mmCIF file of N, CA and C in Angstrom:
data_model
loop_
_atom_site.group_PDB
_atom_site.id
_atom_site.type_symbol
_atom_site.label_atom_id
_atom_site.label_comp_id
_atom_site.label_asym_id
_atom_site.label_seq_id
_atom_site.Cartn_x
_atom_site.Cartn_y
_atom_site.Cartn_z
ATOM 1 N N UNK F 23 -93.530 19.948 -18.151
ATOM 2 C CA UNK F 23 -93.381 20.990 -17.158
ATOM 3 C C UNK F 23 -91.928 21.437 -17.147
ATOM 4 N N UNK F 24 -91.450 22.999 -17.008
ATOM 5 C CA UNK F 24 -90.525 23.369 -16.601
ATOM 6 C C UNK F 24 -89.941 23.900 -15.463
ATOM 7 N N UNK F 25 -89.091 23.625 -15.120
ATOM 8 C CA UNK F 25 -88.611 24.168 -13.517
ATOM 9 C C UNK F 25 -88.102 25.389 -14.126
ATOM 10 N N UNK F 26 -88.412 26.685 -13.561
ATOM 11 C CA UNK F 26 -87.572 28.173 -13.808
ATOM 12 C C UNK F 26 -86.846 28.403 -12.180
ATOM 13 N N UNK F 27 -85.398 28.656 -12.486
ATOM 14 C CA UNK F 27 -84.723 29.282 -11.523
ATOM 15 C C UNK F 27 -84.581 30.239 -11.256
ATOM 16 N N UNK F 28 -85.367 31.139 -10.509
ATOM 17 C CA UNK F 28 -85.736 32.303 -10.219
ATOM 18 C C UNK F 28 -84.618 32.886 -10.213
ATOM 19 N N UNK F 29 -83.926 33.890 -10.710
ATOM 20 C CA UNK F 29 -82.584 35.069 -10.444
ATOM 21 C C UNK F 29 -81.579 33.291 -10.206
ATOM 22 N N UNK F 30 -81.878 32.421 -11.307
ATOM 23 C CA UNK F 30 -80.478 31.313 -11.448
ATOM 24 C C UNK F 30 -80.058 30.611 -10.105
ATOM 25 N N UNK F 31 -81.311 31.010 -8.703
ATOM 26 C CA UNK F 31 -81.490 30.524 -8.040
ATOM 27 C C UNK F 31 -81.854 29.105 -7.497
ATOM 28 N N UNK F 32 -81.014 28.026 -7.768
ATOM 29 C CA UNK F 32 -81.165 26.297 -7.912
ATOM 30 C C UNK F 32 -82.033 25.957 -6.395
ATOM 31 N N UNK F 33 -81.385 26.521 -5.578
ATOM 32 C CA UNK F 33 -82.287 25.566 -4.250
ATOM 33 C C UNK F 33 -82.033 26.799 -3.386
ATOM 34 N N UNK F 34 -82.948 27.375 -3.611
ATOM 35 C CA UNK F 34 -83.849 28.846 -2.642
ATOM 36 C C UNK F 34 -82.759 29.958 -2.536
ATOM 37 N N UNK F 35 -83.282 30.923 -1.880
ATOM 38 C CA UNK F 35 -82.467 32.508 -2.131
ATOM 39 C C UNK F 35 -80.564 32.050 -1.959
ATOM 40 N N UNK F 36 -79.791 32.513 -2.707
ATOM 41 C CA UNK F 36 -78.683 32.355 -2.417
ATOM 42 C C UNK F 36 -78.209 33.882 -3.387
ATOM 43 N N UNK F 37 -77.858 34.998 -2.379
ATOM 44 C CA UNK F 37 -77.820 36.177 -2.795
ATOM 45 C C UNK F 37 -76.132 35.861 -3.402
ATOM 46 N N UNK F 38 -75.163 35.332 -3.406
ATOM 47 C CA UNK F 38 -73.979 35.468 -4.119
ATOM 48 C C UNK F 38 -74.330 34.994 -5.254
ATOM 49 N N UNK F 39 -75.158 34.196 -5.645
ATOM 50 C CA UNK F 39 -75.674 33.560 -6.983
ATOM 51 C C UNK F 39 -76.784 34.323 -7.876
ATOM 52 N N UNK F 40 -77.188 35.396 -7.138
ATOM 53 C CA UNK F 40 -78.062 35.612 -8.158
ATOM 54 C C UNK F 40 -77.854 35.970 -9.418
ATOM 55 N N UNK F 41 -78.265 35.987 -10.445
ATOM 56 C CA UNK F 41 -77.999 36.804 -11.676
ATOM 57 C C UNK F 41 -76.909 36.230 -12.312
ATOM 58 N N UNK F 42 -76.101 35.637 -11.514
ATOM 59 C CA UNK F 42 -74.806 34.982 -12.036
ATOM 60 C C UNK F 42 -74.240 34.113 -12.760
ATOM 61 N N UNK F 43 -73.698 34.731 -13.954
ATOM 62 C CA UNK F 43 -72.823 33.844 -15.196
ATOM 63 C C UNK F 43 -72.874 32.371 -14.615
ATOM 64 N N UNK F 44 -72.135 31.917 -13.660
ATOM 65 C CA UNK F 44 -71.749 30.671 -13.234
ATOM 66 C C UNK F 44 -73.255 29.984 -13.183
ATOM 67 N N UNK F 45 -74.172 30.961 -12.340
ATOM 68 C CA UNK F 45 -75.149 29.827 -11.938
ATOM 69 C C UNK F 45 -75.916 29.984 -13.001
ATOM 70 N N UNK F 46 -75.969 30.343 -14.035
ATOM 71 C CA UNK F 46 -76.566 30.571 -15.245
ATOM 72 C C UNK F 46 -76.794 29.199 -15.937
ATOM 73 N N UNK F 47 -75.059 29.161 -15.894
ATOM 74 C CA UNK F 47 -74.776 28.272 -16.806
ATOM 75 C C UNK F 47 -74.704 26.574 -16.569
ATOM 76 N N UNK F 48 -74.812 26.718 -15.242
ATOM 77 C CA UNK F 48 -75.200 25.685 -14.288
ATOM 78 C C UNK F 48 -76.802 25.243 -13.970
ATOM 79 N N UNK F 49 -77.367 25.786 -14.659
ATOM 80 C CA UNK F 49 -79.046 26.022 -14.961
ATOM 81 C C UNK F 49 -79.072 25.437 -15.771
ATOM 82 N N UNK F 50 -78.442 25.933 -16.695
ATOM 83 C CA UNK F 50 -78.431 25.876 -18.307
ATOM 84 C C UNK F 50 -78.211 23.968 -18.405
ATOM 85 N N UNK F 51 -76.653 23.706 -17.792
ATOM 86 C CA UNK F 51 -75.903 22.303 -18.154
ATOM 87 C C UNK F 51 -76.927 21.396 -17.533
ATOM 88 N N UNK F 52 -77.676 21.656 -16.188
ATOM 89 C CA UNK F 52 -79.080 20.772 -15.939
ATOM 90 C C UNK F 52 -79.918 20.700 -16.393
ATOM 91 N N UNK F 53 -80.164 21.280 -17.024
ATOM 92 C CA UNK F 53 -81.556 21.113 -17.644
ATOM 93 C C UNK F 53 -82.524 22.206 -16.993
ATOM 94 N N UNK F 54 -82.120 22.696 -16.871
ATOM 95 C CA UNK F 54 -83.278 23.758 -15.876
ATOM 96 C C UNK F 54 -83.126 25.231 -16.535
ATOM 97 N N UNK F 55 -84.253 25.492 -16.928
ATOM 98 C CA UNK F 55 -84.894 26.824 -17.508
ATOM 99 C C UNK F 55 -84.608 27.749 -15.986
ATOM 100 N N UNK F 56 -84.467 29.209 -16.743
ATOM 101 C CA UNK F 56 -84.093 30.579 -15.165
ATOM 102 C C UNK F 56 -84.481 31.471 -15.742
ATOM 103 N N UNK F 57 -84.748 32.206 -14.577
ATOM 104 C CA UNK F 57 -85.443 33.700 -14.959
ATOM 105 C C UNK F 57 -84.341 34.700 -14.437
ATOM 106 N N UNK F 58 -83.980 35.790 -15.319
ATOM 107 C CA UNK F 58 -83.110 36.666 -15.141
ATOM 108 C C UNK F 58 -83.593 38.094 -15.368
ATOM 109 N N UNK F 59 -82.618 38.802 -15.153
ATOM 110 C CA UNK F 59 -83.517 40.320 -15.134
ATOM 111 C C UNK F 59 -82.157 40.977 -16.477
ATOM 112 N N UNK F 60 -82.786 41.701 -17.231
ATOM 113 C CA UNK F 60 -81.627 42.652 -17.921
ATOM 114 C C UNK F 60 -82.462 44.540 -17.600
ATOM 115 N N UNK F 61 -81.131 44.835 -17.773
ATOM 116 C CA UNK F 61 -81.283 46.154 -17.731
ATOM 117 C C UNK F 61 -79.940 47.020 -18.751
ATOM 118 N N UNK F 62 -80.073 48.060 -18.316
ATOM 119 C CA UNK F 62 -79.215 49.059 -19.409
ATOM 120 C C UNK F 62 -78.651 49.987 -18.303
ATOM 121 N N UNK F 63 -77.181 50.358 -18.849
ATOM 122 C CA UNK F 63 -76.444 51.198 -18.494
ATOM 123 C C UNK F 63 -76.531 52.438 -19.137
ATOM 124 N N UNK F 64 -75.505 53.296 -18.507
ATOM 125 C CA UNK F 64 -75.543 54.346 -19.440
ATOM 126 C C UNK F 64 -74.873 54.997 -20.568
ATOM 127 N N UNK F 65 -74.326 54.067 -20.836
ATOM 128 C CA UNK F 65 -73.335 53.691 -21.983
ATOM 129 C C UNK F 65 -74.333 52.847 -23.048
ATOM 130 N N UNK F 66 -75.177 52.195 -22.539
ATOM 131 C CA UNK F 66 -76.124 51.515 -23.895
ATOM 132 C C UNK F 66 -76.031 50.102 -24.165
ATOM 133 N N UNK F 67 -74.966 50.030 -23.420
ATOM 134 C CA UNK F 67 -74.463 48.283 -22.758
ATOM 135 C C UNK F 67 -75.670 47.979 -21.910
ATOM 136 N N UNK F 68 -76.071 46.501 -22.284
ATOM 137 C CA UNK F 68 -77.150 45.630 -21.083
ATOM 138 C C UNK F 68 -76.253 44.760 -20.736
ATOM 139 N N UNK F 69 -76.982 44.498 -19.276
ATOM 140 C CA UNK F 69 -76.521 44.349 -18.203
ATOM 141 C C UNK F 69 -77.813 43.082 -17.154
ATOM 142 N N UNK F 70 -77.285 42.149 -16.899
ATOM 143 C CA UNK F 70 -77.915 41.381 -16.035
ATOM 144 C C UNK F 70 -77.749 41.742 -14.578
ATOM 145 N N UNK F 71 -78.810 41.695 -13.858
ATOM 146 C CA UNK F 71 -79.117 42.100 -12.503
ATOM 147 C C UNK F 71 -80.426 42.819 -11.809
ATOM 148 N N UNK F 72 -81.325 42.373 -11.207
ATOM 149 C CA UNK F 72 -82.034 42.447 -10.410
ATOM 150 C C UNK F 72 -82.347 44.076 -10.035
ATOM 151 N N UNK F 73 -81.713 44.811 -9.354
ATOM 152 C CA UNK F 73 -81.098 45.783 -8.459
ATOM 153 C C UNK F 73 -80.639 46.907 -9.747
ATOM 154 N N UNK F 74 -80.756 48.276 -10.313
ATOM 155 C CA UNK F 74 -79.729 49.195 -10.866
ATOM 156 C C UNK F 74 -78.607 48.577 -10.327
ATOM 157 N N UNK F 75 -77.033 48.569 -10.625
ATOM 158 C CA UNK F 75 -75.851 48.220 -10.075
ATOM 159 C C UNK F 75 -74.994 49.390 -11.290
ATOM 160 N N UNK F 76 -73.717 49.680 -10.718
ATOM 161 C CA UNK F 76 -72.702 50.094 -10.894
ATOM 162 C C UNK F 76 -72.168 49.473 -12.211
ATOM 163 N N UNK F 77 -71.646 49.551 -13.113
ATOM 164 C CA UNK F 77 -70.635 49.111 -14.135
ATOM 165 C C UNK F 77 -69.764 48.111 -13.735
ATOM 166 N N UNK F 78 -70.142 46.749 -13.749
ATOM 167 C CA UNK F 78 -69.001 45.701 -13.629
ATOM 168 C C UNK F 78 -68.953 44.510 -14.449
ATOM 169 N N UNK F 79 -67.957 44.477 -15.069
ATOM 170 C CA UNK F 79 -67.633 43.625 -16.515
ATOM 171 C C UNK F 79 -68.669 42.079 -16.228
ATOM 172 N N UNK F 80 -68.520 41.903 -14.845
ATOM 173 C CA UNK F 80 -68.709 40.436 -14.507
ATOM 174 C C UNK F 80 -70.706 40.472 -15.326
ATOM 175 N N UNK F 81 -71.322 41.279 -15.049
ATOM 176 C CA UNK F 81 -72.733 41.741 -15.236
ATOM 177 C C UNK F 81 -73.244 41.847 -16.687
ATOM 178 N N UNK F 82 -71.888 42.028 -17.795
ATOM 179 C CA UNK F 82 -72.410 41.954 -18.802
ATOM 180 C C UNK F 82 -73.359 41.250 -19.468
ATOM 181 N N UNK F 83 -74.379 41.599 -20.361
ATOM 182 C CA UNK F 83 -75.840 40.562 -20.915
ATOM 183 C C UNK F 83 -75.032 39.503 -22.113
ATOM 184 N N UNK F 84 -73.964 40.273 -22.754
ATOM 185 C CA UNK F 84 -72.888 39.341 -24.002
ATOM 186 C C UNK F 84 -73.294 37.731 -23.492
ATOM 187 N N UNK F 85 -72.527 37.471 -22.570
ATOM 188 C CA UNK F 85 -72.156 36.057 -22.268
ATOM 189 C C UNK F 85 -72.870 35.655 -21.600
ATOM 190 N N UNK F 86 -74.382 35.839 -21.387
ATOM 191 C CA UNK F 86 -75.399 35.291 -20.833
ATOM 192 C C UNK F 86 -76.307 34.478 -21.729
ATOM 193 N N UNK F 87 -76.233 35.581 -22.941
ATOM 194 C CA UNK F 87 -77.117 35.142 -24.308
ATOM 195 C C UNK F 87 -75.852 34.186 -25.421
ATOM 196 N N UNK F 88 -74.969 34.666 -25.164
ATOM 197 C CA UNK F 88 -73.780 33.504 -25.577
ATOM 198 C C UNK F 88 -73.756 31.809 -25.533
ATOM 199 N N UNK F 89 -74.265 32.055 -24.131
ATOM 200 C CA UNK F 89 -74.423 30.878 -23.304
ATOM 201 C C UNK F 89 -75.632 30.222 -23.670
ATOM 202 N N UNK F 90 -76.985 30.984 -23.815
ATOM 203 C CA UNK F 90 -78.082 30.560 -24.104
ATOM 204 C C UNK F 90 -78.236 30.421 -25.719
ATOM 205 N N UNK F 91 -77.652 30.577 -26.500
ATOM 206 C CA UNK F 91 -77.485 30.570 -27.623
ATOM 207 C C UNK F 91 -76.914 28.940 -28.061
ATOM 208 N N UNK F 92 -75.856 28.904 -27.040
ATOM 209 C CA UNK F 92 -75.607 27.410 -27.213
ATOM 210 C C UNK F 92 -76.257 26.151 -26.842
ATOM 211 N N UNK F 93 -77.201 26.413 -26.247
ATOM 212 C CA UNK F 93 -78.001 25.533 -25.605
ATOM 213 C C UNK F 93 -79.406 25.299 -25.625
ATOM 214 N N UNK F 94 -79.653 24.162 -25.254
ATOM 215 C CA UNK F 94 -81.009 23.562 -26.155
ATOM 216 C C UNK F 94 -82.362 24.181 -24.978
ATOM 217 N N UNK F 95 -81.846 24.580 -24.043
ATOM 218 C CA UNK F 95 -82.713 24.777 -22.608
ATOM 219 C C UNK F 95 -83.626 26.041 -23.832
ATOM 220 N N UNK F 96 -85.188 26.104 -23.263
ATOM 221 C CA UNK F 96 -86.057 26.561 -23.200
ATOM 222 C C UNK F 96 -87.500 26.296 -22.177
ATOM 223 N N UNK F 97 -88.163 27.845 -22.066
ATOM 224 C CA UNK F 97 -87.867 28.807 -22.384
ATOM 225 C C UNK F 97 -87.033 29.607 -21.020
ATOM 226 N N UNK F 98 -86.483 30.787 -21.086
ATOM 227 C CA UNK F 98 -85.917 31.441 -19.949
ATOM 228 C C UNK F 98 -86.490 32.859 -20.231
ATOM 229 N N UNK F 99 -86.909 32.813 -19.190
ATOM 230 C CA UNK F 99 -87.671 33.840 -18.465
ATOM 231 C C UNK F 99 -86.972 35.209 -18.676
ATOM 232 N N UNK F 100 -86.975 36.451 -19.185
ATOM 233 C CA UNK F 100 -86.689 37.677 -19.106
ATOM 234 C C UNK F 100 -87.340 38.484 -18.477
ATOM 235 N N UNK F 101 -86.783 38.664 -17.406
ATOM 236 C CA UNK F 101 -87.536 40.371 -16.723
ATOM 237 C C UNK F 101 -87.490 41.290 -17.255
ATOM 238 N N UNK F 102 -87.950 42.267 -18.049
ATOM 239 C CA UNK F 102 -87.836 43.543 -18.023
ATOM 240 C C UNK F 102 -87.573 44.665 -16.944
ATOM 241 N N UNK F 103 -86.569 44.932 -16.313
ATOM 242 C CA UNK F 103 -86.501 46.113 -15.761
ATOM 243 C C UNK F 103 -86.514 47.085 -15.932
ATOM 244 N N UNK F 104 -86.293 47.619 -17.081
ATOM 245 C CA UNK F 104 -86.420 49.238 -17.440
ATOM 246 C C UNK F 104 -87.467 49.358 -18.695
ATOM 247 N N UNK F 105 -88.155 50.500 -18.783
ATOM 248 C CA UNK F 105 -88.830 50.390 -19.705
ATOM 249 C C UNK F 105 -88.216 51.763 -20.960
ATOM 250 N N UNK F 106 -88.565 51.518 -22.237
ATOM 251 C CA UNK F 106 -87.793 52.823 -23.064
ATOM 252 C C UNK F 106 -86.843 52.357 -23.992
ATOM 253 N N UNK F 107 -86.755 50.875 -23.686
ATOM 254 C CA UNK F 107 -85.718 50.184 -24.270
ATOM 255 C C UNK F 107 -85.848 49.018 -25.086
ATOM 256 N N UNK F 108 -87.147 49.250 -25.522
ATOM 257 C CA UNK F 108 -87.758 47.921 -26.552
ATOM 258 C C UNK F 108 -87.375 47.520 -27.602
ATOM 259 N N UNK F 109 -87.036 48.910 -28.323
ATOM 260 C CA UNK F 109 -86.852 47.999 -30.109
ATOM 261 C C UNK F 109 -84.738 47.707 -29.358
ATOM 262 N N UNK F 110 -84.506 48.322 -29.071
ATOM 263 C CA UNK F 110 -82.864 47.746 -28.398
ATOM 264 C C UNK F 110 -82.539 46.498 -27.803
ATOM 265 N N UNK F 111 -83.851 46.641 -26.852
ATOM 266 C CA UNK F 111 -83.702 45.362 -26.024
ATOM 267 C C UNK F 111 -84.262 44.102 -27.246
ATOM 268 N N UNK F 112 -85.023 44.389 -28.160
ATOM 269 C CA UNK F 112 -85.347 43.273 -29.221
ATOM 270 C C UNK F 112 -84.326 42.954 -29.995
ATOM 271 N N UNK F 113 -83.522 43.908 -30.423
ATOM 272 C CA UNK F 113 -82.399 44.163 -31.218
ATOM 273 C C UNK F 113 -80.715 43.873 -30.892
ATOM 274 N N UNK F 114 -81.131 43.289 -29.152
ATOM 275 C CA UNK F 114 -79.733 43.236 -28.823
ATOM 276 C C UNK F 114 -80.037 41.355 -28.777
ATOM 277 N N UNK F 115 -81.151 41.438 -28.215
ATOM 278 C CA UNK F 115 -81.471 39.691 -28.321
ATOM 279 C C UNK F 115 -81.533 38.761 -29.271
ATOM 280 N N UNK F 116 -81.950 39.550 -31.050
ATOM 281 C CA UNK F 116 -81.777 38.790 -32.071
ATOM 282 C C UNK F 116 -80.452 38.745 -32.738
ATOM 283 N N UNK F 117 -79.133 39.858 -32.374
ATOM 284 C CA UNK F 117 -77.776 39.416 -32.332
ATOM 285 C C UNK F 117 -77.667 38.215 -31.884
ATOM 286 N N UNK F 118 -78.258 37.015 -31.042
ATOM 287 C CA UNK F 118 -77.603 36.407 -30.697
ATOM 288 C C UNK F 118 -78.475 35.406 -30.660
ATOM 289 N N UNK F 119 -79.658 35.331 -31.504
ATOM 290 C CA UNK F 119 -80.613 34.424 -32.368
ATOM 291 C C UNK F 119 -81.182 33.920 -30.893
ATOM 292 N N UNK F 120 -81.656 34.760 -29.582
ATOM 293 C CA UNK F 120 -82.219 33.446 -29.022
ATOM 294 C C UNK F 120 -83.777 34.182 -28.381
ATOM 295 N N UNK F 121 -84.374 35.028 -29.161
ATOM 296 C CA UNK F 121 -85.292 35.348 -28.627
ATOM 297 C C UNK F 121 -86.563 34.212 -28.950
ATOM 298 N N UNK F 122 -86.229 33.444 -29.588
ATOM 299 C CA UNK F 122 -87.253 32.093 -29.416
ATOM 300 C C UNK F 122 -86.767 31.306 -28.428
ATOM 301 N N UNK F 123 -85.756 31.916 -27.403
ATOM 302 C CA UNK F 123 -85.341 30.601 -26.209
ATOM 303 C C UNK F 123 -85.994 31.528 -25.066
ATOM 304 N N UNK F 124 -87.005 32.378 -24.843
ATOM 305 C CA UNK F 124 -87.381 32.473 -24.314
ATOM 306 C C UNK F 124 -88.428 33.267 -23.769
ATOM 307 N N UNK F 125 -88.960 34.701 -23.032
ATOM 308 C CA UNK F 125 -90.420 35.340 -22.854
ATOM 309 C C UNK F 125 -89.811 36.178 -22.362
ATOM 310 N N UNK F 126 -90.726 36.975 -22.548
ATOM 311 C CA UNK F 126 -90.247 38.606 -21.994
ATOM 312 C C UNK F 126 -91.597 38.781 -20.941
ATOM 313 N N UNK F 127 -91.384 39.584 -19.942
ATOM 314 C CA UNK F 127 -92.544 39.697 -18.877
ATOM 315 C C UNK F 127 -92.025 40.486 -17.871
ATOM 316 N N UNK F 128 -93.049 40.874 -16.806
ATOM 317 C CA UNK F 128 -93.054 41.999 -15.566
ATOM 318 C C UNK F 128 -92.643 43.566 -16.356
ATOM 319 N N UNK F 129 -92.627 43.536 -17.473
ATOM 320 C CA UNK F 129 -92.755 44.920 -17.752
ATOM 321 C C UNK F 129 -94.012 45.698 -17.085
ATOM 322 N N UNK F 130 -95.346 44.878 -16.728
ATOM 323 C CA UNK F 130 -96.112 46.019 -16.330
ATOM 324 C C UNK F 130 -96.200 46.106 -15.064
ATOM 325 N N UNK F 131 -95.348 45.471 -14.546
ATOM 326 C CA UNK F 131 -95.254 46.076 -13.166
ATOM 327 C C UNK F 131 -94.787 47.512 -13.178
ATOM 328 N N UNK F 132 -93.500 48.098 -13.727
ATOM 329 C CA UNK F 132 -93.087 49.058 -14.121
ATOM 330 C C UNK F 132 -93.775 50.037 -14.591
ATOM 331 N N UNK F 133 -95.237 50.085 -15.457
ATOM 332 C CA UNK F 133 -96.099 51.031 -16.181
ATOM 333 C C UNK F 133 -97.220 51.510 -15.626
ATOM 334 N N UNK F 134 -96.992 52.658 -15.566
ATOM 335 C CA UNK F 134 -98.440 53.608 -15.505
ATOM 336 C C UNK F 134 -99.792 52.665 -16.305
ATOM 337 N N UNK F 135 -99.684 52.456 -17.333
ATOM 338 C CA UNK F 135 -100.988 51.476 -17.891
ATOM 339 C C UNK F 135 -100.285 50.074 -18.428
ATOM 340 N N UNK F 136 -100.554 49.149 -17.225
ATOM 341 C CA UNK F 136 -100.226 48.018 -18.332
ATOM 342 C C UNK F 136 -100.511 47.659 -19.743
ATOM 343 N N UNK F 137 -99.569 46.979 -20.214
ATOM 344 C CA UNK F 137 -100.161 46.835 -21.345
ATOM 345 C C UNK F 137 -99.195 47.469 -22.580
ATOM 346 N N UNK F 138 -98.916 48.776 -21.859
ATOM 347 C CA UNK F 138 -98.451 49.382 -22.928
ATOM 348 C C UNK F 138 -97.199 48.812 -23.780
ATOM 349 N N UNK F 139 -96.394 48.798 -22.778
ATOM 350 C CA UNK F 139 -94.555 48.001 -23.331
ATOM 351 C C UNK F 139 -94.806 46.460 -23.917
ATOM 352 N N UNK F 140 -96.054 46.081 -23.659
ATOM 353 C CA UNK F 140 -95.871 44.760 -24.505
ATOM 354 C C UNK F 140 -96.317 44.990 -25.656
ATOM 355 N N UNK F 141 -97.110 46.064 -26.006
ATOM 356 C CA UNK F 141 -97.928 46.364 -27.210
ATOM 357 C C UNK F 141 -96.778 46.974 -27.998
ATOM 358 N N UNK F 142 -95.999 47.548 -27.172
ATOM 359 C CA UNK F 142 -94.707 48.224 -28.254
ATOM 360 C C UNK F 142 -94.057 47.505 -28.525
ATOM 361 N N UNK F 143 -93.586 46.133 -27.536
ATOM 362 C CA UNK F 143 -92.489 45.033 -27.893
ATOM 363 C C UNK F 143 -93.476 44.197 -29.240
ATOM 364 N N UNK F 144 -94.649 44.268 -29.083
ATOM 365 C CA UNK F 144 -95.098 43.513 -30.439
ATOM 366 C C UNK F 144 -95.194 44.082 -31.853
ATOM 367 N N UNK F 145 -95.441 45.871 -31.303
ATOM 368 C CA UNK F 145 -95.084 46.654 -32.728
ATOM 369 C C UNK F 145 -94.014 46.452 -33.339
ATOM 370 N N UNK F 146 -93.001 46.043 -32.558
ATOM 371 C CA UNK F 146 -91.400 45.623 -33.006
ATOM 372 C C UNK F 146 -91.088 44.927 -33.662
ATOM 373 N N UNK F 147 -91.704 43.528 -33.316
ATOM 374 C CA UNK F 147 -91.555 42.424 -33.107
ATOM 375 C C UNK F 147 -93.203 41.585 -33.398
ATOM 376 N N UNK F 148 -94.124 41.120 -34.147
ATOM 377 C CA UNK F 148 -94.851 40.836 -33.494
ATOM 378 C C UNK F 148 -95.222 39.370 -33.139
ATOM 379 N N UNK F 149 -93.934 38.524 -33.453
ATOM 380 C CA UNK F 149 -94.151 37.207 -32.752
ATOM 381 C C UNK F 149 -93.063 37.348 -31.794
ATOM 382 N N UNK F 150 -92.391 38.269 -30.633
ATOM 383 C CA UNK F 150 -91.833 37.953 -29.549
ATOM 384 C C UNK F 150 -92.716 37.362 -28.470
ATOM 385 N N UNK F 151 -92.315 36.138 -27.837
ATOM 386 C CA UNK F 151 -92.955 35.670 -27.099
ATOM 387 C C UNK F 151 -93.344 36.402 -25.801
ATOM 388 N N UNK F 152 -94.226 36.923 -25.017
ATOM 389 C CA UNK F 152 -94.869 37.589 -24.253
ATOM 390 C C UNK F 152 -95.186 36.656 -22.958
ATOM 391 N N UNK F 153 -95.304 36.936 -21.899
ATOM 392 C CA UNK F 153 -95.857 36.957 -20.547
ATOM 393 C C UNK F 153 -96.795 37.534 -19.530
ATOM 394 N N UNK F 154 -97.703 37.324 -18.983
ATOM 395 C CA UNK F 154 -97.904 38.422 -18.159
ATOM 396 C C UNK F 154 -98.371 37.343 -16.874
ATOM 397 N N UNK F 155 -97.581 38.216 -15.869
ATOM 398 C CA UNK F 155 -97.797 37.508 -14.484
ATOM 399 C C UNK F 155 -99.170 37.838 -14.064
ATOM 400 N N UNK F 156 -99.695 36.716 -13.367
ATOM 401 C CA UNK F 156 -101.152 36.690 -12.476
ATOM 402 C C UNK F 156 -100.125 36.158 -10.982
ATOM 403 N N UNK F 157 -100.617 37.193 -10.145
ATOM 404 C CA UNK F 157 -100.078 37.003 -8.825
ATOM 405 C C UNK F 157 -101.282 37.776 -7.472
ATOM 406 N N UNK F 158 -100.402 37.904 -6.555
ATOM 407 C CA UNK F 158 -101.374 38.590 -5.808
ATOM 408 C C UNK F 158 -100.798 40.522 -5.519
ATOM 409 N N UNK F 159 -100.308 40.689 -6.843
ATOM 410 C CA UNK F 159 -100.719 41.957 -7.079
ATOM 411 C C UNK F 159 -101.583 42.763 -7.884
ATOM 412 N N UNK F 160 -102.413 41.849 -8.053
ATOM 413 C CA UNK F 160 -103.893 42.620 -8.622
ATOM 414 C C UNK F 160 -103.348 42.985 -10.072
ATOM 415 N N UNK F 161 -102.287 42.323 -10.814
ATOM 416 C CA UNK F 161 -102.084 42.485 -12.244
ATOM 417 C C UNK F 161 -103.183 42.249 -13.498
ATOM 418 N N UNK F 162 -103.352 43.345 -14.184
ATOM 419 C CA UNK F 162 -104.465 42.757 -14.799
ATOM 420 C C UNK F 162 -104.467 41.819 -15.967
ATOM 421 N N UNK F 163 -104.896 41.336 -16.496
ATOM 422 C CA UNK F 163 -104.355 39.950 -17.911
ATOM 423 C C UNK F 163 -104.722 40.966 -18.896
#
């Protein structure tokens, strides 16, 4: 079994920690698998965080996958937040060899028809590891 730290969240909501390098990596040095969100700027730079946010160096995706690159922790959870950004978002993750450290998922929350963005992340890709949440939003498998 794996423990996932929701948004690098160790022991329940702690909004200065979310998303955050530090508690990342503090996930990481325990042993504990986390779920993080990436997204894209408008510059073409990804970006960790939950929320659209503003341009701030601290947010960069570089030293998240840096970090996970060095380390034996699997798997960690990827949110998809934006959709449009698949073969990039595949392409920015195998720079840094760790898309076997972890799953990509909640893209269809985001889509008019589920389904679709994972079918494109597999046209890409077709052993990226995949997800799909069963919750109580009526997601379909």
């Amino acid at each position: 079994m794996r423990v996932l730290a929701h948004r690098c969240y160790r022991n329940g909501p702690e909004p200065s920690l979310e998303n955050d390098l530090a508690a990342f990596q503090r996930c990481l040095d325990d042993g504990l698998s986390a779920e993080i969100d990436i997204r894209r700027w408008e510059d073409g730079s990804f970006y960790i965080s939950h929320d659209p946010r503003p341009f701030s160096e601290h947010l960069r995706a570089e030293p998240f996958f840096q970090a996970l690159s060095r380390s034996e922790i699997a798997p960690i959870a990827l949110n998809i937040k934006e959709l449009g950004q698949e073969r990039d978002t595949l392409n920015f993750l195998k720079r840094f060899e760790v898309i076997n450290h972890m799953f990509l998922f909640d893209m269809e929350l985001l889509e008019e028809t589920p389904g679709n963005t994972a079918r494109l992340f597999r046209s890409h890709d077709p052993d990226v590891p995949l997800a799909a949440r069963v919750s109580d939003r009526n997601e379909p498998i």
